[in-house]
mmCIF file with all atom_site columns, C-alpha atoms in Angstrom:
data_model
loop_
_atom_site.group_PDB
_atom_site.id
_atom_site.type_symbol
_atom_site.label_atom_id
_atom_site.label_alt_id
_atom_site.label_comp_id
_atom_site.label_asym_id
_atom_site.label_entity_id
_atom_site.label_seq_id
_atom_site.pdbx_PDB_ins_code
_atom_site.Cartn_x
_atom_site.Cartn_y
_atom_site.Cartn_z
_atom_site.occupancy
_atom_site.B_iso_or_equiv
_atom_site.pdbx_formal_charge
_atom_site.auth_seq_id
_atom_site.auth_comp_id
_atom_site.auth_asym_id
_atom_site.auth_atom_id
_atom_site.pdbx_PDB_model_num
ATOM 1   C CA . MET A 1 1   ? -44.693 2.368  11.168  1.00 41.00 ? 1   MET A CA 1
ATOM 2   C CA . SER A 1 2   ? -41.903 2.958  8.983   1.00 43.00 ? 2   SER A CA 1
ATOM 3   C CA . GLY A 1 3   ? -41.208 5.959  6.710   1.00 50.00 ? 3   GLY A CA 1
ATOM 4   C CA . PRO A 1 4   ? -38.392 6.832  4.122   1.00 51.00 ? 4   PRO A CA 1
ATOM 5   C CA . LEU A 1 5   ? -35.967 8.054  6.748   1.00 53.00 ? 5   LEU A CA 1
ATOM 6   C CA . ASP A 1 6   ? -36.086 4.710  8.329   1.00 54.00 ? 6   ASP A CA 1
ATOM 7   C CA . ARG A 1 7   ? -34.376 3.484  5.183   1.00 52.00 ? 7   ARG A CA 1
ATOM 8   C CA . PRO A 1 8   ? -30.642 3.460  5.680   1.00 53.00 ? 8   PRO A CA 1
ATOM 9   C CA . ALA A 1 9   ? -28.638 5.420  3.139   1.00 59.00 ? 9   ALA A CA 1
ATOM 10  C CA . ARG A 1 10  ? -25.835 3.769  1.415   1.00 58.00 ? 10  ARG A CA 1
ATOM 11  C CA . VAL A 1 11  ? -22.268 4.847  2.447   1.00 62.00 ? 11  VAL A CA 1
ATOM 12  C CA . TYR A 1 12  ? -19.672 5.976  -0.412  1.00 57.00 ? 12  TYR A CA 1
ATOM 13  C CA . HIS A 1 13  ? -16.715 4.056  -0.477  1.00 54.00 ? 13  HIS A CA 1
ATOM 14  C CA . PRO A 1 14  ? -14.265 4.761  -3.301  1.00 60.00 ? 14  PRO A CA 1
ATOM 15  C CA . GLY A 1 15  ? -12.426 2.399  -4.965  1.00 65.00 ? 15  GLY A CA 1
ATOM 16  C CA . ARG A 1 16  ? -11.208 0.973  -8.361  1.00 65.00 ? 16  ARG A CA 1
ATOM 17  C CA . GLY A 1 17  ? -14.686 0.402  -9.625  1.00 66.00 ? 17  GLY A CA 1
ATOM 18  C CA . ARG A 1 18  ? -15.774 4.080  -8.854  1.00 65.00 ? 18  ARG A CA 1
ATOM 19  C CA . HIS A 1 19  ? -12.376 5.266  -10.521 1.00 68.00 ? 19  HIS A CA 1
ATOM 20  C CA . VAL A 1 20  ? -13.296 3.318  -13.580 1.00 77.00 ? 20  VAL A CA 1
ATOM 21  C CA . GLU A 1 21  ? -16.832 4.609  -13.480 1.00 74.00 ? 21  GLU A CA 1
ATOM 22  C CA . ASN A 1 22  ? -15.597 8.501  -13.035 1.00 72.00 ? 22  ASN A CA 1
ATOM 23  C CA . VAL A 1 23  ? -13.334 8.047  -16.004 1.00 77.00 ? 23  VAL A CA 1
ATOM 24  C CA . MET A 1 24  ? -16.178 6.764  -18.308 1.00 78.00 ? 24  MET A CA 1
ATOM 25  C CA . MET A 1 25  ? -18.462 9.610  -16.775 1.00 76.00 ? 25  MET A CA 1
ATOM 26  C CA . ASN A 1 26  ? -15.788 12.241 -17.522 1.00 75.00 ? 26  ASN A CA 1
ATOM 27  C CA . ALA A 1 27  ? -15.517 11.317 -21.251 1.00 79.00 ? 27  ALA A CA 1
ATOM 28  C CA . LEU A 1 28  ? -19.479 11.231 -21.587 1.00 80.00 ? 28  LEU A CA 1
ATOM 29  C CA . VAL A 1 29  ? -19.718 14.654 -19.674 1.00 80.00 ? 29  VAL A CA 1
ATOM 30  C CA . GLY A 1 30  ? -16.862 16.271 -21.600 1.00 79.00 ? 30  GLY A CA 1
ATOM 31  C CA . MET A 1 31  ? -18.300 15.361 -24.838 1.00 80.00 ? 31  MET A CA 1
ATOM 32  C CA . GLY A 1 32  ? -21.565 17.081 -23.484 1.00 80.00 ? 32  GLY A CA 1
ATOM 33  C CA . LEU A 1 33  ? -23.541 13.957 -23.753 1.00 80.00 ? 33  LEU A CA 1
ATOM 34  C CA . LEU A 1 34  ? -25.281 13.933 -20.437 1.00 79.00 ? 34  LEU A CA 1
ATOM 35  C CA . PRO A 1 35  ? -27.674 16.590 -19.652 1.00 82.00 ? 35  PRO A CA 1
ATOM 36  C CA . ARG A 1 36  ? -27.452 19.042 -16.658 1.00 85.00 ? 36  ARG A CA 1
ATOM 37  C CA . CYS A 1 37  ? -23.761 17.243 -16.125 1.00 92.00 ? 37  CYS A CA 1
ATOM 38  C CA . TYR A 1 38  ? -20.572 19.033 -15.926 1.00 94.00 ? 38  TYR A CA 1
ATOM 39  C CA . LEU A 1 39  ? -16.985 18.322 -15.061 1.00 94.00 ? 39  LEU A CA 1
ATOM 40  C CA . LEU A 1 40  ? -16.038 19.840 -11.715 1.00 96.00 ? 40  LEU A CA 1
ATOM 41  C CA . THR A 1 41  ? -12.250 20.876 -11.117 1.00 96.00 ? 41  THR A CA 1
ATOM 42  C CA . THR A 1 42  ? -11.011 21.539 -8.057  1.00 97.00 ? 42  THR A CA 1
ATOM 43  C CA . VAL A 1 43  ? -7.592  22.411 -6.466  1.00 96.00 ? 43  VAL A CA 1
ATOM 44  C CA . GLY A 1 44  ? -6.257  19.997 -4.190  1.00 93.00 ? 44  GLY A CA 1
ATOM 45  C CA . ARG A 1 45  ? -6.000  21.801 -0.633  1.00 94.00 ? 45  ARG A CA 1
ATOM 46  C CA . ASN A 1 46  ? -2.840  19.764 0.220   1.00 93.00 ? 46  ASN A CA 1
ATOM 47  C CA . SER A 1 47  ? -1.194  18.746 -3.209  1.00 94.00 ? 47  SER A CA 1
ATOM 48  C CA . GLY A 1 48  ? -2.066  21.858 -5.420  1.00 93.00 ? 48  GLY A CA 1
ATOM 49  C CA . ARG A 1 49  ? -2.982  19.508 -8.214  1.00 95.00 ? 49  ARG A CA 1
ATOM 50  C CA . ARG A 1 50  ? -6.390  19.849 -10.497 1.00 95.00 ? 50  ARG A CA 1
ATOM 51  C CA . ARG A 1 51  ? -8.820  17.234 -9.532  1.00 92.00 ? 51  ARG A CA 1
ATOM 52  C CA . THR A 1 52  ? -12.000 16.707 -11.958 1.00 92.00 ? 52  THR A CA 1
ATOM 53  C CA . ASN A 1 53  ? -15.031 14.747 -11.166 1.00 90.00 ? 53  ASN A CA 1
ATOM 54  C CA . PRO A 1 54  ? -18.539 14.637 -12.997 1.00 91.00 ? 54  PRO A CA 1
ATOM 55  C CA . VAL A 1 55  ? -21.262 16.445 -11.409 1.00 94.00 ? 55  VAL A CA 1
ATOM 56  C CA . LEU A 1 56  ? -24.885 17.595 -11.888 1.00 94.00 ? 56  LEU A CA 1
ATOM 57  C CA . VAL A 1 57  ? -25.796 20.982 -11.507 1.00 96.00 ? 57  VAL A CA 1
ATOM 58  C CA . VAL A 1 58  ? -29.289 21.672 -10.130 1.00 96.00 ? 58  VAL A CA 1
ATOM 59  C CA . THR A 1 59  ? -31.245 24.585 -10.938 1.00 93.00 ? 59  THR A CA 1
ATOM 60  C CA . ASP A 1 60  ? -33.608 25.931 -8.230  1.00 87.00 ? 60  ASP A CA 1
ATOM 61  C CA . GLY A 1 61  ? -35.001 29.092 -7.196  1.00 83.00 ? 61  GLY A CA 1
ATOM 62  C CA . GLY A 1 62  ? -33.263 30.820 -10.187 1.00 91.00 ? 62  GLY A CA 1
ATOM 63  C CA . LYS A 1 63  ? -29.951 29.702 -8.780  1.00 96.00 ? 63  LYS A CA 1
ATOM 64  C CA . ARG A 1 64  ? -27.554 27.136 -9.523  1.00 97.00 ? 64  ARG A CA 1
ATOM 65  C CA . TRP A 1 65  ? -26.449 24.500 -7.029  1.00 97.00 ? 65  TRP A CA 1
ATOM 66  C CA . LEU A 1 66  ? -23.892 21.927 -6.615  1.00 97.00 ? 66  LEU A CA 1
ATOM 67  C CA . VAL A 1 67  ? -24.766 18.961 -4.624  1.00 97.00 ? 67  VAL A CA 1
ATOM 68  C CA . ALA A 1 68  ? -22.324 16.452 -2.931  1.00 96.00 ? 68  ALA A CA 1
ATOM 69  C CA . PRO A 1 69  ? -24.542 13.179 -2.911  1.00 94.00 ? 69  PRO A CA 1
ATOM 70  C CA . TYR A 1 70  ? -21.732 11.267 -1.405  1.00 92.00 ? 70  TYR A CA 1
ATOM 71  C CA . GLY A 1 71  ? -21.342 13.698 1.494   1.00 92.00 ? 71  GLY A CA 1
ATOM 72  C CA . PRO A 1 72  ? -18.027 15.421 2.238   1.00 93.00 ? 72  PRO A CA 1
ATOM 73  C CA . VAL A 1 73  ? -15.840 13.731 -0.057  1.00 92.00 ? 73  VAL A CA 1
ATOM 74  C CA . GLN A 1 74  ? -12.231 15.000 -1.351  1.00 93.00 ? 74  GLN A CA 1
ATOM 75  C CA . TRP A 1 75  ? -13.734 17.468 -4.122  1.00 95.00 ? 75  TRP A CA 1
ATOM 76  C CA . VAL A 1 76  ? -16.068 19.038 -1.227  1.00 96.00 ? 76  VAL A CA 1
ATOM 77  C CA . ARG A 1 77  ? -13.120 19.578 1.130   1.00 96.00 ? 77  ARG A CA 1
ATOM 78  C CA . ASN A 1 78  ? -10.943 21.034 -1.770  1.00 97.00 ? 78  ASN A CA 1
ATOM 79  C CA . ALA A 1 79  ? -13.990 23.188 -2.773  1.00 97.00 ? 79  ALA A CA 1
ATOM 80  C CA . ARG A 1 80  ? -14.239 24.532 0.751   1.00 97.00 ? 80  ARG A CA 1
ATOM 81  C CA . ALA A 1 81  ? -10.615 25.230 1.155   1.00 97.00 ? 81  ALA A CA 1
ATOM 82  C CA . ALA A 1 82  ? -10.505 27.201 -2.155  1.00 96.00 ? 82  ALA A CA 1
ATOM 83  C CA . GLY A 1 83  ? -13.752 28.681 -2.053  1.00 96.00 ? 83  GLY A CA 1
ATOM 84  C CA . ARG A 1 84  ? -14.152 28.147 -5.866  1.00 96.00 ? 84  ARG A CA 1
ATOM 85  C CA . VAL A 1 85  ? -14.435 25.631 -8.410  1.00 98.00 ? 85  VAL A CA 1
ATOM 86  C CA . ARG A 1 86  ? -14.286 25.528 -12.207 1.00 97.00 ? 86  ARG A CA 1
ATOM 87  C CA . LEU A 1 87  ? -17.294 23.816 -14.270 1.00 96.00 ? 87  LEU A CA 1
ATOM 88  C CA . ARG A 1 88  ? -16.519 22.700 -17.758 1.00 94.00 ? 88  ARG A CA 1
ATOM 89  C CA . ARG A 1 89  ? -19.057 21.081 -20.371 1.00 90.00 ? 89  ARG A CA 1
ATOM 90  C CA . ARG A 1 90  ? -17.676 20.499 -23.977 1.00 88.00 ? 90  ARG A CA 1
ATOM 91  C CA . THR A 1 91  ? -15.539 23.845 -24.584 1.00 89.00 ? 91  THR A CA 1
ATOM 92  C CA . ASP A 1 92  ? -17.686 26.005 -22.302 1.00 91.00 ? 92  ASP A CA 1
ATOM 93  C CA . VAL A 1 93  ? -15.752 26.748 -19.151 1.00 94.00 ? 93  VAL A CA 1
ATOM 94  C CA . HIS A 1 94  ? -16.650 29.183 -16.050 1.00 95.00 ? 94  HIS A CA 1
ATOM 95  C CA . ASP A 1 95  ? -15.300 29.797 -12.871 1.00 97.00 ? 95  ASP A CA 1
ATOM 96  C CA . PHE A 1 96  ? -17.427 29.907 -9.770  1.00 97.00 ? 96  PHE A CA 1
ATOM 97  C CA . GLY A 1 97  ? -17.351 31.323 -6.261  1.00 97.00 ? 97  GLY A CA 1
ATOM 98  C CA . LEU A 1 98  ? -19.129 29.086 -3.651  1.00 97.00 ? 98  LEU A CA 1
ATOM 99  C CA . ARG A 1 99  ? -21.599 29.583 -0.748  1.00 98.00 ? 99  ARG A CA 1
ATOM 100 C CA . GLU A 1 100 ? -22.807 26.639 1.364   1.00 97.00 ? 100 GLU A CA 1
ATOM 101 C CA . ALA A 1 101 ? -26.041 26.634 1.981   1.00 97.00 ? 101 ALA A CA 1
ATOM 102 C CA . ALA A 1 102 ? -27.679 26.031 5.452   1.00 97.00 ? 102 ALA A CA 1
ATOM 103 C CA . SER A 1 103 ? -29.847 22.987 6.028   1.00 96.00 ? 103 SER A CA 1
ATOM 104 C CA . GLU A 1 104 ? -33.183 24.870 5.427   1.00 97.00 ? 104 GLU A CA 1
ATOM 105 C CA . GLU A 1 105 ? -31.994 26.096 2.043   1.00 96.00 ? 105 GLU A CA 1
ATOM 106 C CA . ALA A 1 106 ? -30.326 22.857 1.165   1.00 96.00 ? 106 ALA A CA 1
ATOM 107 C CA . GLY A 1 107 ? -33.467 20.847 1.708   1.00 96.00 ? 107 GLY A CA 1
ATOM 108 C CA . PRO A 1 108 ? -35.542 21.781 -1.343  1.00 96.00 ? 108 PRO A CA 1
ATOM 109 C CA . VAL A 1 109 ? -32.326 21.705 -3.309  1.00 96.00 ? 109 VAL A CA 1
ATOM 110 C CA . LEU A 1 110 ? -31.576 18.113 -2.247  1.00 96.00 ? 110 LEU A CA 1
ATOM 111 C CA . GLN A 1 111 ? -35.155 17.146 -3.133  1.00 96.00 ? 111 GLN A CA 1
ATOM 112 C CA . ARG A 1 112 ? -34.753 18.483 -6.514  1.00 96.00 ? 112 ARG A CA 1
ATOM 113 C CA . TYR A 1 113 ? -31.307 16.705 -6.942  1.00 96.00 ? 113 TYR A CA 1
ATOM 114 C CA . VAL A 1 114 ? -32.780 13.267 -5.935  1.00 96.00 ? 114 VAL A CA 1
ATOM 115 C CA . ALA A 1 115 ? -35.650 13.913 -8.463  1.00 96.00 ? 115 ALA A CA 1
ATOM 116 C CA . LEU A 1 116 ? -32.812 14.328 -11.190 1.00 95.00 ? 116 LEU A CA 1
ATOM 117 C CA . ALA A 1 117 ? -30.137 12.064 -10.225 1.00 92.00 ? 117 ALA A CA 1
ATOM 118 C CA . ARG A 1 118 ? -31.379 8.423  -10.401 1.00 92.00 ? 118 ARG A CA 1
ATOM 119 C CA . THR A 1 119 ? -27.848 6.660  -9.545  1.00 88.00 ? 119 THR A CA 1
ATOM 120 C CA . THR A 1 120 ? -27.234 8.602  -6.320  1.00 91.00 ? 120 THR A CA 1
ATOM 121 C CA . ARG A 1 121 ? -30.613 7.986  -4.834  1.00 93.00 ? 121 ARG A CA 1
ATOM 122 C CA . PRO A 1 122 ? -29.365 5.014  -2.657  1.00 92.00 ? 122 PRO A CA 1
ATOM 123 C CA . TYR A 1 123 ? -27.181 7.404  -0.695  1.00 91.00 ? 123 TYR A CA 1
ATOM 124 C CA . PHE A 1 124 ? -30.037 9.338  0.642   1.00 94.00 ? 124 PHE A CA 1
ATOM 125 C CA . SER A 1 125 ? -32.492 8.130  3.357   1.00 93.00 ? 125 SER A CA 1
ATOM 126 C CA . ALA A 1 126 ? -35.261 10.438 1.720   1.00 94.00 ? 126 ALA A CA 1
ATOM 127 C CA . ASP A 1 127 ? -36.786 9.450  -1.556  1.00 93.00 ? 127 ASP A CA 1
ATOM 128 C CA . VAL A 1 128 ? -38.611 11.156 -4.321  1.00 94.00 ? 128 VAL A CA 1
ATOM 129 C CA . THR A 1 129 ? -41.835 10.839 -2.543  1.00 95.00 ? 129 THR A CA 1
ATOM 130 C CA . SER A 1 130 ? -40.045 12.299 0.652   1.00 95.00 ? 130 SER A CA 1
ATOM 131 C CA . ALA A 1 131 ? -41.307 16.025 1.770   1.00 94.00 ? 131 ALA A CA 1
ATOM 132 C CA . ALA A 1 132 ? -38.755 18.796 1.867   1.00 91.00 ? 132 ALA A CA 1
ATOM 133 C CA . ALA A 1 133 ? -38.529 18.364 5.541   1.00 95.00 ? 133 ALA A CA 1
ATOM 134 C CA . ASP A 1 134 ? -37.086 15.032 5.067   1.00 96.00 ? 134 ASP A CA 1
ATOM 135 C CA . PHE A 1 135 ? -34.311 16.468 3.100   1.00 96.00 ? 135 PHE A CA 1
ATOM 136 C CA . VAL A 1 136 ? -33.768 19.329 5.498   1.00 96.00 ? 136 VAL A CA 1
ATOM 137 C CA . ALA A 1 137 ? -33.224 16.563 8.085   1.00 95.00 ? 137 ALA A CA 1
ATOM 138 C CA . GLU A 1 138 ? -30.371 14.846 6.139   1.00 92.00 ? 138 GLU A CA 1
ATOM 139 C CA . ALA A 1 139 ? -28.725 18.071 4.611   1.00 94.00 ? 139 ALA A CA 1
ATOM 140 C CA . ASP A 1 140 ? -25.769 17.855 7.108   1.00 93.00 ? 140 ASP A CA 1
ATOM 141 C CA . ARG A 1 141 ? -24.656 14.663 5.299   1.00 94.00 ? 141 ARG A CA 1
ATOM 142 C CA . HIS A 1 142 ? -24.890 16.095 1.675   1.00 96.00 ? 142 HIS A CA 1
ATOM 143 C CA . PRO A 1 143 ? -23.304 19.649 1.419   1.00 97.00 ? 143 PRO A CA 1
ATOM 144 C CA . VAL A 1 144 ? -24.687 22.037 -1.095  1.00 98.00 ? 144 VAL A CA 1
ATOM 145 C CA . PHE A 1 145 ? -23.334 25.004 -2.665  1.00 98.00 ? 145 PHE A CA 1
ATOM 146 C CA . GLU A 1 146 ? -24.769 27.854 -4.200  1.00 98.00 ? 146 GLU A CA 1
ATOM 147 C CA . LEU A 1 147 ? -22.441 28.413 -7.557  1.00 98.00 ? 147 LEU A CA 1
ATOM 148 C CA . ILE A 1 148 ? -21.874 32.399 -7.673  1.00 97.00 ? 148 ILE A CA 1
ATOM 149 C CA . PRO A 1 149 ? -20.293 33.510 -11.004 1.00 95.00 ? 149 PRO A CA 1
ATOM 150 C CA . VAL A 1 150 ? -16.879 34.768 -10.498 1.00 90.00 ? 150 VAL A CA 1
ATOM 151 C CA . ASP A 1 151 ? -17.990 38.388 -11.625 1.00 74.00 ? 151 ASP A CA 1
ATOM 152 C CA . GLU A 1 152 ? -20.739 38.479 -9.113  1.00 58.00 ? 152 GLU A CA 1
ATOM 153 C CA . ALA A 1 153 ? -18.399 37.090 -6.462  1.00 51.00 ? 153 ALA A CA 1
ATOM 154 C CA . ALA A 1 154 ? -16.072 39.878 -7.137  1.00 53.00 ? 154 ALA A CA 1
ATOM 155 C CA . VAL A 1 155 ? -19.175 42.672 -7.023  1.00 47.00 ? 155 VAL A CA 1
ATOM 156 C CA . GLY A 1 156 ? -20.348 41.074 -3.836  1.00 50.00 ? 156 GLY A CA 1
ATOM 157 C CA . ALA A 1 157 ? -16.891 41.377 -2.348  1.00 51.00 ? 157 ALA A CA 1
ATOM 158 C CA . SER A 1 158 ? -16.374 44.998 -3.104  1.00 45.00 ? 158 SER A CA 1
#
């Protein structure tokens, strides 16, 4: 008997086609035409250059979460190194500190993400009908970050 986790997840391979797709998505997201989508800006950990990617922000448990559906890609590495990111939608720009979630906490967020983000579903072994435990089991492949407004991050550090 096979279950949803027996289905292999697609592996992300960036390339020219993905770059073109990101450019088009950046334009649509920048105009605010896609709900829950933002432009995520990170600073390159080696180059120091700003990098921008379209992302979908998940609200779950009264918190806002950033999910890496393709795994620990460059924006994830840059965000981990900097400990902060910037999100923009139209003219609305906010800086956030980050807290990476443990698997148990990330599972329900990933479950909600997969329900919202159709295009990235092939990169998950679990599907929309899977239990939260199935998402916990694959949370190590899809980093999840709590977005903490910079004002709150400053208060928590003092």
